[in-house]
Short mmCIF file of C-alpha atoms in Angstrom, two decimals:
data_model
loop_
_atom_site.label_atom_id
_atom_site.label_comp_id
_atom_site.label_asym_id
_atom_site.label_seq_id
_atom_site.Cartn_x
_atom_site.Cartn_y
_atom_site.Cartn_z
CA MET A 1 148.41 47.63 89.30
CA LYS A 2 151.63 49.44 88.18
CA ARG A 3 151.69 53.25 88.33
CA ASN A 4 154.32 55.88 87.95
CA ILE A 5 154.16 58.84 90.45
CA ALA A 6 156.10 62.05 90.10
CA VAL A 7 157.06 63.57 93.48
CA LEU A 8 157.87 67.26 93.67
CA GLN A 9 158.99 67.79 97.31
CA GLY A 10 159.54 71.59 96.90
CA ASP A 11 160.68 73.74 99.82
CA GLY A 12 160.49 73.92 103.64
CA ILE A 13 158.49 71.11 105.15
CA GLY A 14 157.64 69.84 101.70
CA LYS A 15 160.36 67.14 101.89
CA GLU A 16 159.10 65.89 105.23
CA VAL A 17 155.42 65.64 104.36
CA THR A 18 155.96 64.17 100.90
CA ARG A 19 158.29 61.50 102.43
CA GLY A 20 155.35 60.61 104.68
CA ALA A 21 152.93 60.29 101.76
CA VAL A 22 155.43 58.16 99.77
CA GLU A 23 155.70 55.78 102.78
CA ILE A 24 152.01 55.46 102.97
CA LEU A 25 151.73 54.75 99.20
CA GLU A 26 154.46 52.21 99.58
CA ALA A 27 152.48 50.57 102.44
CA VAL A 28 149.37 50.54 100.19
CA ALA A 29 151.36 48.83 97.43
CA GLN A 30 152.58 46.30 99.96
CA ARG A 31 149.22 45.45 101.37
CA TYR A 32 147.31 45.39 98.17
CA GLY A 33 149.91 44.02 95.72
CA HIS A 34 150.48 47.14 93.62
CA ASP A 35 153.66 48.48 92.09
CA PHE A 36 154.23 52.20 92.47
CA GLU A 37 157.39 53.76 91.09
CA PHE A 38 158.44 57.29 92.18
CA GLN A 39 160.43 59.77 90.16
CA TYR A 40 161.55 63.02 91.80
CA GLY A 41 161.72 66.58 90.21
CA GLU A 42 162.54 69.95 91.43
CA ILE A 43 160.16 72.90 91.88
CA GLY A 44 160.15 76.20 93.80
CA GLY A 45 163.03 77.82 95.66
CA GLY A 46 165.25 74.79 95.73
CA ALA A 47 164.90 74.53 91.96
CA ILE A 48 165.87 78.19 91.57
CA ASP A 49 169.00 77.60 93.64
CA ASN A 50 169.91 74.39 91.69
CA THR A 51 168.87 75.17 88.18
CA GLY A 52 167.96 78.95 87.92
CA SER A 53 164.32 78.24 87.25
CA PRO A 54 161.30 77.68 89.61
CA LEU A 55 160.15 74.95 87.31
CA PRO A 56 162.89 73.22 85.21
CA ASP A 57 161.80 71.65 81.81
CA GLU A 58 163.07 68.26 83.21
CA THR A 59 160.43 68.45 85.99
CA VAL A 60 157.72 69.14 83.57
CA GLU A 61 158.70 66.09 81.54
CA ILE A 62 158.77 63.94 84.59
CA CYS A 63 155.20 65.04 85.40
CA LYS A 64 153.92 64.57 81.94
CA ASN A 65 155.26 61.06 81.82
CA SER A 66 153.67 60.11 85.11
CA ASP A 67 150.25 58.80 86.09
CA ALA A 68 149.90 61.27 88.93
CA VAL A 69 151.91 64.02 90.64
CA LEU A 70 152.39 64.51 94.44
CA LEU A 71 153.57 68.01 95.51
CA GLY A 72 154.80 69.24 98.86
CA ALA A 73 154.96 73.00 99.12
CA VAL A 74 156.91 75.92 97.69
CA GLY A 75 158.31 79.17 98.83
CA GLY A 76 160.01 80.77 101.79
CA PRO A 77 161.57 84.05 102.93
CA LYS A 78 164.88 83.24 101.31
CA TRP A 79 163.34 83.99 97.94
CA ASP A 80 161.03 86.84 98.81
CA ASN A 81 163.18 89.53 97.08
CA GLN A 82 163.53 87.57 93.81
CA PRO A 83 162.19 89.20 90.64
CA ALA A 84 158.73 88.10 89.76
CA HIS A 85 159.81 85.53 87.24
CA LEU A 86 162.12 83.91 89.65
CA ARG A 87 159.84 83.53 92.71
CA PRO A 88 159.01 79.97 93.79
CA GLU A 89 155.35 80.56 93.29
CA ARG A 90 155.98 80.98 89.59
CA GLY A 91 156.83 77.34 89.41
CA LEU A 92 153.49 76.45 90.98
CA LEU A 93 151.54 78.68 88.54
CA LYS A 94 153.47 77.33 85.61
CA ILE A 95 152.95 73.69 86.36
CA ARG A 96 149.16 74.35 86.60
CA LYS A 97 149.28 75.77 83.06
CA ASP A 98 151.70 73.17 81.71
CA LEU A 99 149.58 70.19 82.93
CA ASN A 100 146.29 71.95 82.19
CA LEU A 101 145.26 71.71 85.90
CA TYR A 102 142.01 73.70 85.61
CA ALA A 103 140.18 72.71 88.84
CA ASN A 104 141.26 72.32 92.46
CA ILE A 105 139.07 70.20 94.71
CA ARG A 106 139.44 70.73 98.38
CA PRO A 107 137.27 68.64 100.71
CA ILE A 108 136.35 70.05 104.14
CA SER A 109 135.47 67.28 106.60
CA TYR A 110 134.80 67.26 110.29
CA TYR A 111 136.83 64.99 112.61
CA SER A 112 135.03 64.50 115.96
CA SER A 113 138.40 63.82 117.59
CA LEU A 114 139.64 67.20 116.57
CA SER A 115 136.66 69.31 117.67
CA GLU A 116 138.77 70.85 120.44
CA SER A 117 141.45 71.91 117.93
CA SER A 118 139.12 74.30 116.04
CA PRO A 119 138.54 77.84 117.43
CA LEU A 120 134.79 77.32 116.54
CA LYS A 121 132.27 75.83 118.85
CA LYS A 122 131.56 72.12 118.35
CA GLU A 123 127.91 72.70 117.50
CA PHE A 124 128.91 74.83 114.49
CA ILE A 125 131.36 72.38 112.89
CA GLU A 126 129.91 69.04 113.90
CA ASP A 127 129.20 66.95 110.87
CA VAL A 128 130.53 69.50 108.40
CA ASP A 129 131.13 67.91 105.04
CA PHE A 130 131.55 70.05 101.91
CA VAL A 131 133.87 70.60 98.97
CA ILE A 132 135.32 73.73 97.58
CA VAL A 133 135.85 73.63 93.82
CA ARG A 134 138.33 76.34 92.75
CA GLU A 135 139.03 77.39 89.18
CA LEU A 136 142.87 77.16 88.95
CA THR A 137 144.30 78.61 85.67
CA GLY A 138 142.47 81.96 85.11
CA GLY A 139 141.66 85.16 86.80
CA LEU A 140 144.00 87.67 88.46
CA TYR A 141 146.79 85.18 88.96
CA PHE A 142 147.31 84.64 85.20
CA GLY A 143 145.92 87.80 83.62
CA LYS A 144 148.08 90.07 81.45
CA PRO A 145 149.21 92.82 81.83
CA SER A 146 150.39 92.41 85.51
CA GLU A 147 153.02 94.99 86.00
CA ARG A 148 154.13 98.21 87.56
CA VAL A 149 153.36 101.25 85.47
CA GLU A 150 153.64 105.05 85.53
CA ARG A 151 150.41 107.00 85.04
CA GLU A 152 150.45 110.80 84.86
CA GLY A 153 153.92 110.75 86.43
CA LYS A 154 152.88 108.67 89.40
CA GLU A 155 153.91 105.15 90.32
CA ALA A 156 151.02 102.71 89.85
CA VAL A 157 150.35 99.04 89.21
CA VAL A 158 147.94 97.00 87.08
CA ASP A 159 146.76 93.42 87.47
CA THR A 160 144.30 91.91 85.05
CA LEU A 161 141.31 89.72 85.80
CA PHE A 162 140.72 87.70 82.61
CA TYR A 163 138.45 84.76 82.01
CA GLN A 164 137.04 83.07 78.93
CA LYS A 165 133.45 81.81 79.27
CA ILE A 166 134.70 78.25 78.53
CA GLU A 167 136.90 78.40 81.50
CA MET A 168 134.08 79.30 83.73
CA LYS A 169 131.79 76.62 82.04
CA ARG A 170 134.04 73.69 82.59
CA ILE A 171 134.66 74.39 86.34
CA ILE A 172 130.99 75.02 87.07
CA GLU A 173 129.98 71.87 85.13
CA LEU A 174 132.50 69.87 87.34
CA ALA A 175 130.79 71.36 90.46
CA PHE A 176 127.38 70.22 89.31
CA LYS A 177 128.63 66.72 88.47
CA LEU A 178 130.12 66.43 91.93
CA ALA A 179 126.97 67.72 93.58
CA SER A 180 124.92 65.13 91.62
CA ASP A 181 126.66 62.41 93.56
CA ARG A 182 126.46 64.17 96.93
CA LYS A 183 123.76 66.38 98.51
CA LYS A 184 122.66 67.96 95.26
CA LYS A 185 123.50 71.59 96.06
CA VAL A 186 125.82 74.08 94.43
CA THR A 187 126.74 77.35 96.01
CA SER A 188 128.39 79.59 93.37
CA VAL A 189 130.40 82.34 94.90
CA ASP A 190 131.09 85.65 93.05
CA LYS A 191 131.15 89.44 93.38
CA ALA A 192 128.47 90.09 90.77
CA ASN A 193 127.35 93.40 92.38
CA VAL A 194 130.69 94.89 91.42
CA LEU A 195 132.66 92.78 88.85
CA GLU A 196 131.68 92.18 85.24
CA SER A 197 133.61 88.93 85.31
CA SER A 198 131.35 87.75 88.26
CA ARG A 199 128.27 88.72 86.26
CA MET A 200 129.40 86.41 83.41
CA TRP A 201 130.16 83.76 86.03
CA ARG A 202 126.71 83.94 87.44
CA GLU A 203 125.08 83.84 83.94
CA THR A 204 127.09 80.76 83.14
CA ALA A 205 126.05 79.08 86.36
CA GLU A 206 122.46 79.72 85.61
CA GLU A 207 122.82 78.29 82.10
CA ILE A 208 124.56 75.07 83.36
CA ALA A 209 122.04 74.60 86.10
CA LYS A 210 119.29 74.01 83.41
CA ASP A 211 121.01 70.69 82.64
CA TYR A 212 120.95 69.53 86.26
CA PRO A 213 117.29 70.11 87.36
CA ASP A 214 117.75 67.88 90.45
CA VAL A 215 120.71 70.05 91.77
CA GLU A 216 119.88 73.22 93.67
CA LEU A 217 121.85 76.32 92.61
CA GLU A 218 122.35 79.33 94.88
CA HIS A 219 124.47 82.40 94.36
CA MET A 220 126.43 83.99 97.23
CA LEU A 221 128.60 87.09 97.23
CA VAL A 222 132.12 86.31 98.33
CA ASP A 223 132.12 88.52 101.36
CA ASN A 224 128.98 86.84 102.70
CA ALA A 225 130.39 83.42 101.79
CA ALA A 226 133.43 84.26 104.03
CA MET A 227 131.08 85.03 106.92
CA GLN A 228 128.82 81.97 106.35
CA LEU A 229 131.72 79.57 106.34
CA ILE A 230 132.29 80.50 110.03
CA LYS A 231 128.69 81.23 111.01
CA ASN A 232 126.91 78.19 109.40
CA PRO A 233 129.26 75.88 107.46
CA LYS A 234 126.84 72.99 107.56
CA GLN A 235 124.72 74.69 104.85
CA PHE A 236 127.34 73.99 102.15
CA ASP A 237 127.73 70.90 99.90
CA ILE A 238 129.62 72.00 96.75
CA VAL A 239 131.08 75.54 96.71
CA VAL A 240 132.37 76.71 93.30
CA THR A 241 134.26 79.90 92.67
CA GLU A 242 137.03 81.61 90.67
CA ASN A 243 140.67 81.35 91.41
CA MET A 244 141.41 84.07 93.97
CA PHE A 245 138.21 83.76 95.83
CA GLY A 246 138.78 80.05 96.07
CA ASP A 247 142.29 80.45 97.33
CA ILE A 248 141.12 82.66 100.14
CA LEU A 249 137.94 80.82 101.16
CA SER A 250 139.58 77.34 101.22
CA ASP A 251 142.31 78.64 103.61
CA GLU A 252 139.66 80.16 105.85
CA ALA A 253 137.82 76.91 105.85
CA SER A 254 140.88 75.26 107.55
CA VAL A 255 139.74 76.45 110.89
CA LEU A 256 136.79 74.00 110.65
CA THR A 257 139.27 70.98 110.78
CA GLY A 258 141.60 72.80 113.30
CA SER A 259 144.65 73.22 111.09
CA LEU A 260 145.80 73.91 107.51
CA GLY A 261 147.86 70.75 108.01
CA MET A 262 144.82 68.56 107.87
CA LEU A 263 143.49 69.58 104.43
CA PRO A 264 144.30 67.72 101.15
CA SER A 265 143.52 68.88 97.66
CA ALA A 266 143.42 67.48 94.20
CA SER A 267 144.07 69.53 91.07
CA ILE A 268 142.29 68.02 88.03
CA SER A 269 143.64 68.12 84.50
CA THR A 270 141.87 68.39 81.19
CA GLN A 271 144.33 65.80 79.85
CA GLY A 272 147.35 64.17 81.49
CA PRO A 273 148.12 63.58 85.12
CA ASN A 274 146.27 65.13 88.07
CA LEU A 275 148.29 66.80 90.87
CA TYR A 276 147.82 66.17 94.55
CA GLU A 277 149.03 68.50 97.34
CA PRO A 278 148.14 69.71 100.85
CA ILE A 279 146.89 73.23 100.96
CA HIS A 280 149.32 74.43 103.55
CA GLY A 281 152.46 76.32 102.78
CA SER A 282 156.21 75.53 103.22
CA ALA A 283 156.33 76.61 106.93
CA PRO A 284 160.03 77.47 106.85
CA ASP A 285 159.99 78.21 110.57
CA ILE A 286 159.59 74.56 111.41
CA ALA A 287 161.29 73.02 108.39
CA GLY A 288 163.79 70.28 109.22
CA LYS A 289 162.56 70.11 112.87
CA ASN A 290 160.38 67.04 112.49
CA LEU A 291 157.30 68.99 113.70
CA ALA A 292 155.19 69.27 110.54
CA ASN A 293 151.71 67.73 110.22
CA PRO A 294 151.89 65.12 107.35
CA ILE A 295 148.23 64.25 107.36
CA GLY A 296 147.15 66.78 104.60
CA THR A 297 149.66 65.31 102.25
CA ILE A 298 148.82 61.66 103.18
CA LEU A 299 145.13 62.40 102.61
CA SER A 300 146.14 63.87 99.22
CA ALA A 301 147.71 60.58 98.45
CA ALA A 302 144.45 58.92 99.32
CA SER A 303 142.71 61.26 96.78
CA MET A 304 145.32 60.15 94.24
CA LEU A 305 144.42 56.45 94.90
CA ARG A 306 140.69 57.28 94.37
CA LEU A 307 140.65 59.81 91.61
CA SER A 308 143.65 58.87 89.40
CA PHE A 309 143.90 55.19 89.96
CA GLY A 310 140.35 54.17 90.80
CA LEU A 311 141.43 52.42 93.95
CA GLU A 312 138.49 53.20 96.21
CA ASN A 313 139.11 50.47 98.90
CA GLU A 314 142.86 51.55 99.17
CA ALA A 315 141.83 55.17 99.55
CA ASN A 316 139.26 54.36 102.20
CA ALA A 317 141.91 52.29 104.08
CA VAL A 318 144.25 55.26 104.15
CA GLU A 319 141.62 57.63 105.39
CA GLN A 320 140.53 55.07 108.02
CA ALA A 321 144.09 54.69 109.28
CA VAL A 322 144.43 58.45 109.73
CA GLU A 323 141.11 58.64 111.46
CA THR A 324 141.99 55.81 113.82
CA VAL A 325 145.29 57.35 114.85
CA LEU A 326 143.51 60.63 115.60
CA ASP A 327 140.82 58.88 117.52
CA TYR A 328 143.57 57.51 119.81
CA GLY A 329 144.55 61.07 120.54
CA LEU A 330 147.87 61.22 118.69
CA ARG A 331 148.66 64.74 117.44
CA THR A 332 151.37 66.84 115.87
CA GLY A 333 151.73 70.16 117.66
CA ASP A 334 149.46 72.16 115.35
CA ILE A 335 146.40 70.11 116.39
CA ALA A 336 147.37 69.27 119.93
CA ASN A 337 145.44 69.95 123.07
CA GLY A 338 146.12 69.17 126.75
CA GLN A 339 144.88 65.58 126.39
CA SER A 340 146.88 64.76 123.25
CA ASN A 341 149.97 62.60 122.85
CA ILE A 342 152.16 64.96 120.73
CA THR A 343 154.14 63.17 118.13
CA SER A 344 156.74 64.18 115.59
CA THR A 345 156.26 64.12 111.88
CA SER A 346 158.11 60.82 111.55
CA GLU A 347 156.19 59.27 114.44
CA MET A 348 152.80 60.26 112.94
CA ILE A 349 153.75 58.77 109.61
CA ALA A 350 154.97 55.61 111.29
CA GLU A 351 151.73 55.15 113.27
CA ILE A 352 149.47 55.78 110.33
CA LYS A 353 151.56 53.27 108.21
CA ALA A 354 151.53 50.68 110.98
CA ASN A 355 147.66 50.95 111.38
CA LEU A 356 147.29 50.69 107.48
CA LEU A 357 149.39 47.47 107.37
CA ASP A 358 147.97 45.98 110.54
CA GLN A 359 144.64 47.10 112.05
CA GLU A 360 145.84 45.80 115.51
CA ALA A 361 149.12 47.63 115.34
CA ILE A 362 147.74 50.79 116.85
CA SER A 363 147.31 49.04 120.14
CA ASN A 364 150.98 48.26 120.20
CA ILE A 365 151.97 51.77 119.10
CA MET A 366 149.95 53.29 121.97
CA GLY A 367 152.07 51.34 124.38
CA ALA A 368 154.85 53.74 123.80
CA TYR A 369 152.71 56.54 125.07
CA ALA A 370 151.16 54.83 128.05
#
């Protein structure tokens, strides 16, 4: 198989973690006889510095001509005082619109070897396995107007929460389709006791549920959902919600795996390439220090293999290599405990790659830590 992959390294630790994912994809190509070609584009703060835009037109073209997009992370304090249209995050929002990336899929999975890394008790998180499906191109992040105003001689601000029903329908339908192949339960999260948008969201979910009689639908207010994620996360299968709620809840769910650095995501397009990225930020405080956890990005690459290229065996092999390395106790600092062998970013990448290429290699790797 030959595939073209756009790589947007972004800012901060983005370069380090995307380098790791590219190395793993190259190892997959080597082991299974594929041909992956990589083209690099700029996005975020670095793009502002080099081109004056958080998302240059050239980057958009590279992405549109690719079979899938791999993204690191954007942002950092260097650009915090930029005007709104020149903030790194604008590049992220724009690429979602330009590529029609309407849905973000974030799997939350339990790793028994990382149970001590989570602040929650093992009995609460053991065997957790659910997916957060977040609407990605509507809501407060994209509504107009979004500006500072003057009202009655006083400084004020307005943000607009705007959704078309068709936007709600397509994301909720995706959630039901995913649930049909899993545990057949959809939890729709809203704030219907306050927001008119949430009342339409809930009505839409009820309409779609009629087409999936074998899938259970439950509604949950977002404040309760935030509590239930910590109190009883095992109850969830597919959680579907609007843009801002999904942003917040999926970051909260990272404590179940021990670190933001562990979580991958896939952003699904209505047409054109999908985009794959870890859910963590650019972590400028550790950028360039070889300390970042590359696993979230590597698992995002595994999702790329599965969802964009249909390479299920290859995706499983990457995920198994990650799990094997973790089972041997190797950790970057964010998921380390007293019994761990703390590795650098580059060492973690090398160990996962070696295990992927040779299932016996991990025994040799561990010799260095004996």
